[in-house]
Every structure is written in structure tokens, then in C-alpha cells.
Short mmCIF file of C-alpha atoms in Angstrom, two decimals:
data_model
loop_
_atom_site.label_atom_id
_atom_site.label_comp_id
_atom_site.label_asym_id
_atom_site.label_seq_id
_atom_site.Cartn_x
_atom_site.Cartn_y
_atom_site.Cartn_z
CA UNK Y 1155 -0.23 -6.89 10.35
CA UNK Y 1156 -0.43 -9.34 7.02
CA UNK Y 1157 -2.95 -11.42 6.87
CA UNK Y 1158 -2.89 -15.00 5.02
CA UNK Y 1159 -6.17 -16.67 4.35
CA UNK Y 1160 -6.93 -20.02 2.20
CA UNK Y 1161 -9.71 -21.06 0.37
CA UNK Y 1162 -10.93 -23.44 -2.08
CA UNK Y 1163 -12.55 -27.03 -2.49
CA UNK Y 1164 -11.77 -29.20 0.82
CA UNK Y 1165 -12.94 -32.69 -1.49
CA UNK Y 1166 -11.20 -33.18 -4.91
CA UNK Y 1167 -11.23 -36.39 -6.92
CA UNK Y 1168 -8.79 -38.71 -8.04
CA UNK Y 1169 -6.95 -37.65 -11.52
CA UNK Y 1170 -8.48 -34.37 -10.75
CA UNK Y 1171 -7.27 -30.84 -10.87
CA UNK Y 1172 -7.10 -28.98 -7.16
CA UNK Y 1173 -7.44 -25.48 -7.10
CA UNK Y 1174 -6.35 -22.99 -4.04
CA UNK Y 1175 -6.31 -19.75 -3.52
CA UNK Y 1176 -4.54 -17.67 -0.54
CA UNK Y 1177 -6.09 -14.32 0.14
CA UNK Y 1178 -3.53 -11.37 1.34
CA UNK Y 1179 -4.09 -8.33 3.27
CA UNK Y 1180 -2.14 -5.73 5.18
CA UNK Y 1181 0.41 -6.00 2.34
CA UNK Y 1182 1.12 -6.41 -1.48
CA UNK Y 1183 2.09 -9.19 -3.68
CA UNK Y 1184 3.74 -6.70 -5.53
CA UNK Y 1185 6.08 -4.80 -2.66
CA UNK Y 1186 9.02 -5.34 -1.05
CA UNK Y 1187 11.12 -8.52 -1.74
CA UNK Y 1188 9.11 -11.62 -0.42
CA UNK Y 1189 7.85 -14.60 -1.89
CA UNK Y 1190 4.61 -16.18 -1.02
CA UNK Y 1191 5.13 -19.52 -1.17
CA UNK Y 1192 2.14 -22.49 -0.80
CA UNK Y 1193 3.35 -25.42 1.62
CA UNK Y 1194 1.60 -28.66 2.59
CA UNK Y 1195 1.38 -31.14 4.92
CA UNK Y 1196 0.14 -34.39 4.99
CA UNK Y 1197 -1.40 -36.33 8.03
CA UNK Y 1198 1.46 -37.82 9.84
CA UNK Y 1199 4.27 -36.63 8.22
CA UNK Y 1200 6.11 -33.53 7.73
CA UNK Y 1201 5.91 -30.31 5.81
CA UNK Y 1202 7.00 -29.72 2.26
CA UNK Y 1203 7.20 -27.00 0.34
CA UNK Y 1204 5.41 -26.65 -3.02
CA UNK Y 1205 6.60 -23.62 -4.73
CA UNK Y 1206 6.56 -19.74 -4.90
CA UNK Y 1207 5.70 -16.43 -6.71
CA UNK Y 1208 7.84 -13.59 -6.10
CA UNK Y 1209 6.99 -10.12 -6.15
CA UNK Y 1210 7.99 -9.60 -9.95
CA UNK Y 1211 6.12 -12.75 -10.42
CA UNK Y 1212 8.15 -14.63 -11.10
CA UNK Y 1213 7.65 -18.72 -9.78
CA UNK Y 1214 9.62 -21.58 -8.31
CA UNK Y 1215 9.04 -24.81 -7.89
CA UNK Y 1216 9.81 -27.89 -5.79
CA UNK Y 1217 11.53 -30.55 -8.71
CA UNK Y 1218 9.26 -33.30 -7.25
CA UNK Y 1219 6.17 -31.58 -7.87
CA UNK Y 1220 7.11 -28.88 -10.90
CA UNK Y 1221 5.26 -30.91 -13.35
CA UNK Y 1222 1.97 -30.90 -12.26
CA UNK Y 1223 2.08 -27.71 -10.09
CA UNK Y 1224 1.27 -24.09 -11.00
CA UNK Y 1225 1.41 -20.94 -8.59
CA UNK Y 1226 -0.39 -17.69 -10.14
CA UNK Y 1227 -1.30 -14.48 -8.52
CA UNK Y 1228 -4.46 -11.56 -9.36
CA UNK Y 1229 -2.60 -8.81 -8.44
CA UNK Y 1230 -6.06 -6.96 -8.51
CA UNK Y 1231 -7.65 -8.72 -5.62
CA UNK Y 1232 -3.85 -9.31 -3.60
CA UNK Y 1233 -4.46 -13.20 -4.12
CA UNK Y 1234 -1.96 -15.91 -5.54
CA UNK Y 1235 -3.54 -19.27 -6.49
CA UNK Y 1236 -2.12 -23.08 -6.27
CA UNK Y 1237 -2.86 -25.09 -9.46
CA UNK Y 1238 -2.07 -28.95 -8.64
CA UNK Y 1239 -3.23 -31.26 -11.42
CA UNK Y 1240 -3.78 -35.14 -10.99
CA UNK Y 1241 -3.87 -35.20 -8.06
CA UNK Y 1242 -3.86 -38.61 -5.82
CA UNK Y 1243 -4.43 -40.14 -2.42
CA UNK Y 1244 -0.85 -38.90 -1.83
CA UNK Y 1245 -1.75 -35.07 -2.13
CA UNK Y 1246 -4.39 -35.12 0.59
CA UNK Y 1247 -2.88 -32.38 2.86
CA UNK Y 1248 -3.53 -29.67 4.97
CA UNK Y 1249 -1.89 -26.91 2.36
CA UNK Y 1250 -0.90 -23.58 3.65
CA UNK Y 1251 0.06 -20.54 2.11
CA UNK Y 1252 2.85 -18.46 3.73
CA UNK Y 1253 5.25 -15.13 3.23
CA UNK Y 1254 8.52 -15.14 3.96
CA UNK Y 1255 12.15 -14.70 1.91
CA UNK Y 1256 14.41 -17.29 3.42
CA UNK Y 1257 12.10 -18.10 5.94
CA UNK Y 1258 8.79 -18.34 6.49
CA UNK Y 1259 7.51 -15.52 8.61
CA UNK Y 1260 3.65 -15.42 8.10
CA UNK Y 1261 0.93 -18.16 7.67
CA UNK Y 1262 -2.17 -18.75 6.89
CA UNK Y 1263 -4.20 -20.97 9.07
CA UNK Y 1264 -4.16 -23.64 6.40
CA UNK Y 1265 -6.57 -25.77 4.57
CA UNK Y 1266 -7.35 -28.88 4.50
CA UNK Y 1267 -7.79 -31.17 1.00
CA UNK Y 1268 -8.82 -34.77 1.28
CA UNK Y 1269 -8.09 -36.50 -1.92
CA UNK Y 1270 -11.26 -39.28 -3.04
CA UNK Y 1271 -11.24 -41.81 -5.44
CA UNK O 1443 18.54 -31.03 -3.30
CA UNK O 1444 19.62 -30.17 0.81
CA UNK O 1445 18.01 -33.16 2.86
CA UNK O 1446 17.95 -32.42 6.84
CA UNK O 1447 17.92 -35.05 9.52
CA UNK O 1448 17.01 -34.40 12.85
CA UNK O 1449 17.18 -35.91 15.76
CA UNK O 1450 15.88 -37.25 17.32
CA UNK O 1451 13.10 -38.47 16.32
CA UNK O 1452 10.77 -38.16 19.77
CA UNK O 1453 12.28 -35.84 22.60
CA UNK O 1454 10.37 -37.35 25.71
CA UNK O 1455 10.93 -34.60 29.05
CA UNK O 1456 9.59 -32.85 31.48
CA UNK O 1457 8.50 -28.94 32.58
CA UNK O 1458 11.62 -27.19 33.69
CA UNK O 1459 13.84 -29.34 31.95
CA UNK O 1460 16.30 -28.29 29.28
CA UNK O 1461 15.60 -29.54 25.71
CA UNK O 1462 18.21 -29.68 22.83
CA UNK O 1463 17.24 -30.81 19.60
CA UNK O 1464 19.77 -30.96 16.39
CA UNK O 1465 19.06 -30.46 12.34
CA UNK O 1466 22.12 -31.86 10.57
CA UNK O 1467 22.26 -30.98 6.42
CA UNK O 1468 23.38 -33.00 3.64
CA UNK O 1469 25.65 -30.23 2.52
CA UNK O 1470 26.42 -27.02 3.98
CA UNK O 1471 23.39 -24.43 4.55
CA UNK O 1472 23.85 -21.38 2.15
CA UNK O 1473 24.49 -18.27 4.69
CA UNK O 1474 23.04 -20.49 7.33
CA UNK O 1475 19.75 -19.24 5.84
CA UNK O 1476 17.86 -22.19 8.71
CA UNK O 1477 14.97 -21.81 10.42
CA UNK O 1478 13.19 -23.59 13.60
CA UNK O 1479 9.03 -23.54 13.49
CA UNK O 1480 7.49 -24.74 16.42
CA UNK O 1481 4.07 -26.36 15.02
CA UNK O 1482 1.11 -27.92 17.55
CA UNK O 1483 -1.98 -29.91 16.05
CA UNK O 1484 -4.33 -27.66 14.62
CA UNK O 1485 -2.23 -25.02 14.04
CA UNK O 1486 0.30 -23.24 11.85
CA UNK O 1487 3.73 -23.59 11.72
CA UNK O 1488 5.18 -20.76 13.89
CA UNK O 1489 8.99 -18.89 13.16
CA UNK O 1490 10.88 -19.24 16.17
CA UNK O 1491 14.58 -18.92 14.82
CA UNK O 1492 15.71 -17.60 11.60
CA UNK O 1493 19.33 -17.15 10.26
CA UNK O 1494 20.30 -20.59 12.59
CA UNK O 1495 20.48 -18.18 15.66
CA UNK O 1496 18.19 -14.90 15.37
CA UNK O 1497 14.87 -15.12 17.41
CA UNK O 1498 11.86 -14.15 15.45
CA UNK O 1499 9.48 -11.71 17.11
CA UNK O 1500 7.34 -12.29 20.05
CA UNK O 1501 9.39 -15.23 20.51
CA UNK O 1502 10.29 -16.17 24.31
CA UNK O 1503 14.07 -15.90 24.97
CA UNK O 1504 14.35 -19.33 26.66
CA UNK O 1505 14.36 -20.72 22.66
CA UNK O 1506 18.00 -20.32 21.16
CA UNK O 1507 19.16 -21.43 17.90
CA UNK O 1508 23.00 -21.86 16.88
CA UNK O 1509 25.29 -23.93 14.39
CA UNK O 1510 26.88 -23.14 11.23
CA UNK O 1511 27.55 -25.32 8.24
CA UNK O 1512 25.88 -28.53 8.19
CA UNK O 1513 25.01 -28.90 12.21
CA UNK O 1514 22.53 -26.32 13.46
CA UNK O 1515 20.46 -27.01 17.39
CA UNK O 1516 17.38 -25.27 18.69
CA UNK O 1517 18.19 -25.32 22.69
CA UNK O 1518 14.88 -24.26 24.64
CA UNK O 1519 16.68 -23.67 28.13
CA UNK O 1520 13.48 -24.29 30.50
CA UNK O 1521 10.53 -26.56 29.21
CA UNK O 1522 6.92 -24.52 29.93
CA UNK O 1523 3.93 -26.69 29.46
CA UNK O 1524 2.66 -24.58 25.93
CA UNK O 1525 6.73 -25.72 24.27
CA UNK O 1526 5.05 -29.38 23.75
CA UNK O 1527 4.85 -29.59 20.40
CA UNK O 1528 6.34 -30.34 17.11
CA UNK O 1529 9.52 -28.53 15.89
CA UNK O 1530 10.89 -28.36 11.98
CA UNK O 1531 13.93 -26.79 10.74
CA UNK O 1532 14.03 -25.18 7.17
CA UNK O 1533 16.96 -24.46 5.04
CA UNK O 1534 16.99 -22.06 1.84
CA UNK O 1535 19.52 -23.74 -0.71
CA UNK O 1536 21.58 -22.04 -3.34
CA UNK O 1537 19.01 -22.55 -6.08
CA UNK O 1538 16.17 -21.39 -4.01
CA UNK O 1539 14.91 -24.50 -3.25
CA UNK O 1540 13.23 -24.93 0.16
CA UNK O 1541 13.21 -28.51 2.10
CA UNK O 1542 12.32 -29.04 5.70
CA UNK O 1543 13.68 -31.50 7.91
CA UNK O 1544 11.51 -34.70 9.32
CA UNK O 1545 10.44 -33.25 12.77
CA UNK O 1546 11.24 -33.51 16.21
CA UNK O 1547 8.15 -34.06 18.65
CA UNK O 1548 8.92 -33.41 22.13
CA UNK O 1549 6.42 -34.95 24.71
CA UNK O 1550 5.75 -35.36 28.32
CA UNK O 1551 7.94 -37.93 30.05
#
């Protein structure tokens, strides 16, 4: 049974970096043909998708984020990590990470990041 | 990008009772690759529907999913008090890209 699990700074600043990272077991980053993808969503409103790492590792974004996001992964340790840089009031999110191909079939129990100025 | 609309917006009903809530796209849904989560607060998203009419596991049979194209519905055919919640659909678009639609909550009348 795979097993999604985020962690990371719950309090970032304004113009600041935030950092996640989404902790896998009971399967690899690097088998079969999933991508584990990070998804948000803020208070209120509805979820949107971030971006992805595949299991070649290679990455996808979502166009109205891509310039300040980066998705990595340490195959050693069967983690892939969320990179978001200036960050703003608008970011301030529960952010999950999550497997899937088309759709999104596991979750993690999500995180949540409030955003201060 | 794919935008989805749903509708509507609140689904107000009660126990027993038969909801039917709709996910329209802006263009037609490559291989109908849409999804239904069912999401309550606190919680994760979960996969009900996947492929706009395959039940994921575990799921109860009274949620159905069907539509093609641009006009997909998630039917659940008996309300039980745990199917209040928040539902989302989610299409995967010919470039990859992933965009969910705004919600549907569906409350006690």
C-alpha cells in the first residue's frame, strides 16, 4: 500500500523561498509509469495542480506557476521535493503531494503553509 | 489550457435522494482521461471515478460517472449521510497539463 507523507516549514515569509518535501513508501519514484505530482489548495477555493516528476525524472509544470516552481526528487531516500520561490499571501495553501498518471490515485494527507508578511 | 465548469455551484438535498452533478470542458477531454474526487474538510481529495465512468477501488457502487467529449456527470444514485462533501472533476489535457474544475458542494437541505 503506497504511502504519501509531507513535510516541511508550515510559516514562510513574504518574497521567501518555500520548501516541501513528500516522503514515499511502499513504492519507487523510479518504477512503473506514474508521476508524482504536488497539488495545492487554498482556503476557500479549489484545487490546482502545481507540477510533476515522472519516473525518468523528468518534470512538468503548471504555465501559471513554471517560473517560480521547481519539483526535484532523492531517489536515495524515495522523496521528491517542491521548490516555490517568492512566494506571497496568495500561495498560502494546504499543498499535497499525490501519485497518479491521468489521475490522481494516492495522497498524502497534505500540509498546510501559511504565507506572513 | 482545458478550463472545467461545474455546476452547480451548491447541490442542497437530502439522505436517500438522488444527486447529479455535471463538469462541462472548454474543449474536448483527451480520451476522456476525467476524474471525480470526493474531498471533506480536513481531508484529502479521494478518487472516486477515473476514465469519466470507471469506479476507483473501494469505491461504493451507488457513485457513477459518464459523458464523453466536453460534458461528463458524477450521478450518486442514493445520498448516505458520509456523501456530504465537496466533489472536483480533473481532466488530463493533450500537453499533460492538469486543471480541476471549481467544485460542487453538496449539503443538507
Amino acid at each position: 500500500q503506497v504511502q504519501l507523507q509531507e513535510s516541511g516549514p508550515g510559516l514562510v515569509k513574504s518574497s521567501q523561498t518555500l520548501s516541501l518535501t513528500c516522503t514515499v513508501s511502499g513504492d519507487s519514484l523510479t518504477r512503473g509509469n506514474y508521476y508524482w505530482s504536488w497539488i495545492r489548495k487554498p482556503a476557500g477555493k479549489g484545487l490546482e495542480w502545481i507540477g510533476r516528476i515522472f519516473t525518468v525524472g523528468t518534470t512538468g509544470y503548471n504555465p501559471s506557476l513554471e517560473s517560480r516552481v521547481t519539483i526535484s526528487r532523492d531517489t536515495s531516500k524515495n522523496q521528491f521535493s517542491l521548490k516555490l520561490t517568492s512566494v506571497t499571501a496568495a500561495d498560502a495553501a494546504v499543498y499535497y503531494c499525490a501519485r497518479g498518471r491521468w489521475e490522481f490515485e494516492n495522497w498524502g494527507q497534505g500540509i498546510l503553509v501559511t504565507v506572513s508578511s | 489550457e482545458v478550463v472545467l465548469t461545474q455546476s452547480p455551484g451548491t447541490l442542497s438535498l437530502s439522505p436517500g435522494e438522488r444527486a447529479t452533478l455535471s463538469c462541462r470542458a472548454s474543449q474536448s477531454v483527451r480520451n476522456n482521461y476525467l476524474a471525480w474526487y470526493q474531498q471533506k474538510p480536513g481531508q484529502a481529495p479521494r478518487l472516486l471515478i477515473y476514465g469519466a465512468s470507471n469506479r476507483a477501488t473501494g469505491i461504493p457502487d451507488r457513485f457513477s460517472g459518464s459523458g464523453s467529449g466536453t460534458d461528463f456527470t458524477l450521478t450518486i444514485s442514493r445520498l448516505e449521510p458520509e456523501d456530504f462533501a465537496v466533489y472536483y472533476c480533473q481532466q488530463f489535457g493533450y500537453s499533460a497539463e492538469i486543471t480541476f474544475g471549481p467544485g460542487t458542494k453538496v449539503d443538507f437541505k
